[in-house]
Amino acid sequence: MKFSVIMASYNQVEFVEEAINSLLNQTYQDFELLIFDGQSTDGTTDKIKRYANHDKVFLTIEKDKGLYHARNKGILKATGDIVCFLNTDDFYEPNALQIVATEFLKQSNIDVIYGLNKVVDKQGEIVRKNEYKIFNKQDRISKYQALPDQSTFILRKHLPYVGLYDCTFRIVSDWDYWLRAMVLDLNFKALDHYIANFRSYDETLTNSPKFVKIRFLEVKRLYKKYNNRIITPFLALHYFRHLKYYLKKIKLIEAAYRPIRDKYDLKRNLNS
């Protein structure tokens, strides 16, 4: 079985070669790597051009409308039996594709396979390891239990039904994508194997404070799309976490302002 690995690239000069090489050095070699770089400005483009002549690498460098738009280009160009997505700051375990291919060949009724992620920091040091859980569709939808995107693989024959990524989402379109696959009643299989390494650091869309409001609104919109309920324990917790973030932010502002205010009050008291 052939894999189509889709890699959306933009300004990840620090990590991109590790991501690419983690695929090229796989024990299983029947794959194509489709890289779509949105004209990076940090040297990433120069690094990925080194692989332009590799017989398994297909490189496109052109302006795009973000991560999910680039992934959509890959979906439309993929020729493999299995499609998956690897971010330029993440990387595979050496035998990842072999494990997944073997499982697909063993169970012909399976449509989507996902394994475990190791969460690593910028230096690639392990922060934590995700734990194995048997797939439960209802829990995944109602409790907003996201699939490990880097470790999820789908048979390409189902892509016309799942469709393309919804680019109106900036952050959670990957989760929307896999939820659509669940709603279609595709057969999911969870593997008790570590497949990929997910890099977690402050500048990512998942963690950056710059995107707190966007993340909050998108998660709320996505949850309501698939659950059709005004309030649930999950949404209540989601609202509380968002409120707690802003209360903490207000306290930090107050702490920074306090010395100025105290100085002003002291001056005013001396003049009175």
CSV table of C-alpha atoms in Angstrom, one decimal:
chain,number,residue,atom,x,y,z
A,1,MET,CA,0.0,0.0,0.0
A,2,LYS,CA,1.3,3.4,-0.9
A,3,PHE,CA,1.1,6.4,1.4
A,4,SER,CA,0.6,10.0,0.4
A,5,VAL,CA,2.1,12.2,3.2
A,6,ILE,CA,1.0,15.8,2.9
A,7,MET,CA,3.2,18.5,4.5
A,8,ALA,CA,2.0,22.1,4.7
A,9,SER,CA,5.1,24.3,5.2
A,10,TYR,CA,5.6,27.8,6.3
A,11,ASN,CA,8.5,29.3,8.3
A,12,GLN,CA,9.7,26.3,10.2
A,13,VAL,CA,13.4,26.4,9.3
A,14,GLU,CA,14.4,25.1,12.7
A,15,PHE,CA,12.4,21.8,12.3
A,16,VAL,CA,11.5,21.1,8.7
A,17,GLU,CA,14.5,18.9,7.8
A,18,GLU,CA,13.9,16.6,10.9
A,19,ALA,CA,10.3,16.2,9.7
A,20,ILE,CA,11.2,15.4,6.1
A,21,ASN,CA,14.0,13.0,7.1
A,22,SER,CA,11.8,11.2,9.6
A,23,LEU,CA,9.7,10.2,6.6
A,24,LEU,CA,12.5,9.5,4.1
A,25,ASN,CA,14.2,7.2,6.6
A,26,GLN,CA,11.2,5.1,7.3
A,27,THR,CA,11.6,1.3,7.3
A,28,TYR,CA,8.6,1.2,4.9
A,29,GLN,CA,9.4,3.0,1.6
A,30,ASP,CA,6.2,2.9,-0.5
A,31,PHE,CA,5.2,6.6,-0.2
A,32,GLU,CA,5.1,10.0,-1.8
A,33,LEU,CA,5.8,13.2,0.1
A,34,LEU,CA,3.8,16.2,-1.1
A,35,ILE,CA,5.3,19.5,0.3
A,36,PHE,CA,3.4,22.7,-0.2
A,37,ASP,CA,5.4,25.7,1.0
A,38,GLY,CA,3.6,29.1,1.2
A,39,GLN,CA,6.8,31.1,0.2
A,40,SER,CA,8.5,31.0,3.6
A,41,THR,CA,10.6,33.9,4.6
A,42,ASP,CA,12.9,32.4,7.2
A,43,GLY,CA,15.1,30.0,5.1
A,44,THR,CA,12.7,27.1,5.1
A,45,THR,CA,12.3,27.2,1.4
A,46,ASP,CA,16.0,26.9,0.8
A,47,LYS,CA,16.1,23.8,3.1
A,48,ILE,CA,13.2,22.0,1.4
A,49,LYS,CA,14.6,22.8,-2.1
A,50,ARG,CA,17.5,20.4,-1.2
A,51,TYR,CA,15.0,17.5,-1.5
A,52,ALA,CA,13.4,18.7,-4.8
A,53,ASN,CA,15.2,16.0,-6.9
A,54,HIS,CA,14.3,13.2,-4.5
A,55,ASP,CA,12.2,10.6,-6.4
A,56,LYS,CA,9.6,10.5,-3.6
A,57,VAL,CA,9.4,14.2,-2.9
A,58,PHE,CA,7.0,16.6,-4.9
A,59,LEU,CA,7.6,20.2,-4.0
A,60,THR,CA,5.3,23.2,-4.6
A,61,ILE,CA,6.3,26.7,-3.6
A,62,GLU,CA,3.6,29.3,-4.0
A,63,LYS,CA,1.4,31.6,-1.9
A,64,ASP,CA,-1.5,29.9,-0.1
A,65,LYS,CA,-4.2,30.8,2.4
A,66,GLY,CA,-2.8,29.0,5.3
A,67,LEU,CA,-2.3,25.5,6.7
A,68,TYR,CA,-5.6,24.0,5.7
A,69,HIS,CA,-5.6,25.5,2.2
A,70,ALA,CA,-2.2,23.9,1.6
A,71,ARG,CA,-3.5,20.6,2.9
A,72,ASN,CA,-6.4,20.8,0.5
A,73,LYS,CA,-3.9,21.1,-2.4
A,74,GLY,CA,-2.3,17.9,-1.2
A,75,ILE,CA,-5.6,16.0,-1.0
A,76,LEU,CA,-6.3,16.9,-4.6
A,77,LYS,CA,-2.9,15.7,-5.8
A,78,ALA,CA,-2.5,12.6,-3.6
A,79,THR,CA,-2.1,9.3,-5.5
A,80,GLY,CA,-1.5,6.9,-2.6
A,81,ASP,CA,-3.9,4.3,-1.1
A,82,ILE,CA,-3.5,5.9,2.3
A,83,VAL,CA,-3.4,9.7,3.1
A,84,CYS,CA,-1.9,11.4,6.1
A,85,PHE,CA,-0.7,14.8,7.3
A,86,LEU,CA,2.7,15.6,8.9
A,87,ASN,CA,3.4,19.2,10.1
A,88,THR,CA,6.9,20.6,9.5
A,89,ASP,CA,7.6,20.8,13.2
A,90,ASP,CA,6.6,17.2,14.0
A,91,PHE,CA,8.2,13.9,13.1
A,92,TYR,CA,7.5,10.2,12.7
A,93,GLU,CA,8.8,7.2,14.6
A,94,PRO,CA,11.1,5.2,12.4
A,95,ASN,CA,8.7,2.3,11.8
A,96,ALA,CA,5.5,4.3,11.7
A,97,LEU,CA,4.4,3.6,8.2
A,98,GLN,CA,5.3,-0.1,8.5
A,99,ILE,CA,3.0,-0.5,11.5
A,100,VAL,CA,0.1,1.3,9.8
A,101,ALA,CA,0.4,-0.5,6.5
A,102,THR,CA,0.5,-3.9,8.2
A,103,GLU,CA,-2.6,-3.0,10.2
A,104,PHE,CA,-4.5,-1.9,7.1
A,105,LEU,CA,-3.5,-5.1,5.2
A,106,LYS,CA,-4.6,-7.3,8.2
A,107,GLN,CA,-8.1,-5.7,8.6
A,108,SER,CA,-9.7,-4.9,5.3
A,109,ASN,CA,-12.8,-3.4,7.0
A,110,ILE,CA,-10.8,-0.6,8.6
A,111,ASP,CA,-11.1,2.9,7.0
A,112,VAL,CA,-9.1,5.1,9.4
A,113,ILE,CA,-6.2,4.2,11.7
A,114,TYR,CA,-4.6,6.3,14.4
A,115,GLY,CA,-1.8,5.6,16.8
A,116,LEU,CA,-0.3,7.4,19.7
A,117,ASN,CA,1.7,10.6,19.9
A,118,LYS,CA,4.7,11.5,22.0
A,119,VAL,CA,4.5,15.2,23.0
A,120,VAL,CA,8.0,16.8,22.7
A,121,ASP,CA,9.4,20.2,23.3
A,122,LYS,CA,11.4,22.4,20.9
A,123,GLN,CA,14.5,20.3,21.5
A,124,GLY,CA,12.7,17.1,20.8
A,125,GLU,CA,12.7,16.0,24.5
A,126,ILE,CA,9.7,14.0,25.6
A,127,VAL,CA,7.2,16.0,27.7
A,128,ARG,CA,4.6,13.3,28.0
A,129,LYS,CA,3.2,10.3,26.1
A,130,ASN,CA,-0.4,9.9,25.1
A,131,GLU,CA,-2.1,6.8,26.5
A,132,TYR,CA,-3.9,4.1,24.5
A,133,LYS,CA,-7.8,4.2,24.5
A,134,ILE,CA,-10.1,2.0,22.5
A,135,PHE,CA,-11.9,4.1,19.9
A,136,ASN,CA,-15.3,5.4,21.2
A,137,LYS,CA,-17.1,7.5,18.6
A,138,GLN,CA,-19.6,9.0,21.1
A,139,ASP,CA,-16.9,10.1,23.5
A,140,ARG,CA,-14.8,11.5,20.7
A,141,ILE,CA,-17.7,13.7,19.6
A,142,SER,CA,-19.5,14.6,22.8
A,143,LYS,CA,-16.3,15.1,25.0
A,144,TYR,CA,-14.3,16.8,22.3
A,145,GLN,CA,-11.5,14.2,22.4
A,146,ALA,CA,-9.4,15.1,19.4
A,147,LEU,CA,-7.6,12.5,17.4
A,148,PRO,CA,-3.8,12.7,17.2
A,149,ASP,CA,-3.6,14.4,13.8
A,150,GLN,CA,0.0,13.5,13.1
A,151,SER,CA,-0.7,9.8,13.8
A,152,THR,CA,-4.0,9.5,11.8
A,153,PHE,CA,-4.3,7.8,8.4
A,154,ILE,CA,-7.3,7.4,6.1
A,155,LEU,CA,-7.9,5.4,3.0
A,156,ARG,CA,-7.9,7.8,0.0
A,157,LYS,CA,-11.0,6.2,-1.5
A,158,HIS,CA,-13.0,7.9,1.3
A,159,LEU,CA,-11.8,11.4,0.7
A,160,PRO,CA,-14.5,12.3,-1.9
A,161,TYR,CA,-17.0,11.7,0.9
A,162,VAL,CA,-15.1,13.4,3.7
A,163,GLY,CA,-14.3,16.4,1.5
A,164,LEU,CA,-11.7,19.1,1.9
A,165,TYR,CA,-10.7,21.0,5.0
A,166,ASP,CA,-13.0,23.9,6.0
A,167,CYS,CA,-10.8,27.0,5.6
A,168,THR,CA,-13.2,29.1,7.6
A,169,PHE,CA,-11.5,27.5,10.6
A,170,ARG,CA,-8.0,28.8,11.3
A,171,ILE,CA,-7.1,26.4,14.1
A,172,VAL,CA,-9.5,23.4,14.5
A,173,SER,CA,-10.2,22.4,10.9
A,174,ASP,CA,-8.2,19.2,11.4
A,175,TRP,CA,-10.6,18.1,14.2
A,176,ASP,CA,-13.6,19.1,12.0
A,177,TYR,CA,-12.1,16.9,9.3
A,178,TRP,CA,-11.9,13.8,11.4
A,179,LEU,CA,-15.3,14.5,13.0
A,180,ARG,CA,-16.8,14.5,9.5
A,181,ALA,CA,-15.2,11.1,8.9
A,182,MET,CA,-16.9,9.8,12.2
A,183,VAL,CA,-20.3,11.2,11.2
A,184,LEU,CA,-20.0,9.2,7.9
A,185,ASP,CA,-19.6,6.1,10.1
A,186,LEU,CA,-16.2,5.1,8.8
A,187,ASN,CA,-14.5,2.4,10.7
A,188,PHE,CA,-11.8,3.7,13.0
A,189,LYS,CA,-9.0,1.6,14.6
A,190,ALA,CA,-6.9,2.8,17.5
A,191,LEU,CA,-3.3,1.4,17.7
A,192,ASP,CA,-1.3,0.8,20.8
A,193,HIS,CA,1.8,2.0,19.1
A,194,TYR,CA,3.7,5.3,19.1
A,195,ILE,CA,3.5,6.7,15.5
A,196,ALA,CA,4.5,10.3,15.7
A,197,ASN,CA,6.0,13.1,17.8
A,198,PHE,CA,4.0,16.2,18.3
A,199,ARG,CA,6.0,19.3,19.1
A,200,SER,CA,4.4,21.6,21.7
A,201,TYR,CA,5.8,25.1,22.3
A,202,ASP,CA,4.4,28.6,22.9
A,203,GLU,CA,4.5,29.8,19.3
A,204,THR,CA,2.1,27.2,17.9
A,205,LEU,CA,-1.5,27.8,16.9
A,206,THR,CA,-2.5,25.4,19.6
A,207,ASN,CA,-0.6,27.2,22.4
A,208,SER,CA,0.1,30.8,21.4
A,209,PRO,CA,-1.6,33.5,23.6
A,210,LYS,CA,-2.2,35.5,20.4
A,211,PHE,CA,-4.9,33.0,19.3
A,212,VAL,CA,-6.7,32.5,22.6
A,213,LYS,CA,-9.9,34.2,21.4
A,214,ILE,CA,-9.9,32.5,18.0
A,215,ARG,CA,-9.4,29.1,19.6
A,216,PHE,CA,-12.2,29.8,22.1
A,217,LEU,CA,-14.7,30.8,19.4
A,218,GLU,CA,-13.7,28.0,17.0
A,219,VAL,CA,-13.9,25.2,19.6
A,220,LYS,CA,-17.4,26.5,20.6
A,221,ARG,CA,-18.6,26.7,17.0
A,222,LEU,CA,-17.2,23.2,16.2
A,223,TYR,CA,-18.6,21.6,19.3
A,224,LYS,CA,-22.1,23.0,18.7
A,225,LYS,CA,-21.9,21.9,15.0
A,226,TYR,CA,-21.6,18.2,16.0
A,227,ASN,CA,-23.5,18.2,19.3
A,228,ASN,CA,-26.4,20.6,18.6
A,229,ARG,CA,-26.7,21.6,22.2
A,230,ILE,CA,-26.7,25.0,23.8
A,231,ILE,CA,-24.8,24.0,27.0
A,232,THR,CA,-23.0,20.8,28.1
A,233,PRO,CA,-20.4,20.0,30.8
A,234,PHE,CA,-17.7,20.3,28.1
A,235,LEU,CA,-18.9,23.8,27.0
A,236,ALA,CA,-19.3,24.9,30.6
A,237,LEU,CA,-15.7,23.9,31.3
A,238,HIS,CA,-14.6,25.5,28.0
A,239,TYR,CA,-16.2,28.9,29.1
A,240,PHE,CA,-14.7,28.6,32.5
A,241,ARG,CA,-11.2,28.1,31.2
A,242,HIS,CA,-11.5,31.0,28.9
A,243,LEU,CA,-12.9,33.2,31.7
A,244,LYS,CA,-10.0,32.1,34.0
A,245,TYR,CA,-7.5,33.1,31.3
A,246,TYR,CA,-8.8,36.6,31.0
A,247,LEU,CA,-9.1,37.0,34.8
A,248,LYS,CA,-5.4,36.0,35.0
A,249,LYS,CA,-4.6,38.5,32.3
A,250,ILE,CA,-6.4,41.3,34.2
A,251,LYS,CA,-4.4,40.4,37.3
A,252,LEU,CA,-1.2,40.7,35.4
A,253,ILE,CA,-2.2,44.1,34.0
A,254,GLU,CA,-3.1,45.2,37.5
A,255,ALA,CA,0.2,44.0,38.8
A,256,ALA,CA,2.2,45.9,36.1
A,257,TYR,CA,0.1,49.0,36.7
A,258,ARG,CA,0.3,49.0,40.5
A,259,PRO,CA,3.8,50.6,40.9
A,260,ILE,CA,2.7,53.5,38.6
A,261,ARG,CA,-0.5,53.9,40.6
A,262,ASP,CA,1.3,53.8,43.9
A,263,LYS,CA,3.8,56.4,42.7
A,264,TYR,CA,1.0,58.6,41.5
A,265,ASP,CA,-0.9,58.2,44.8
A,266,LEU,CA,2.3,59.1,46.8
A,267,LYS,CA,2.9,62.2,44.7
A,268,ARG,CA,-0.7,63.3,45.1
A,269,ASN,CA,-0.6,62.8,48.9
A,270,LEU,CA,2.6,64.9,49.2
A,271,ASN,CA,1.0,67.7,47.2
A,272,SER,CA,-2.2,67.7,49.3
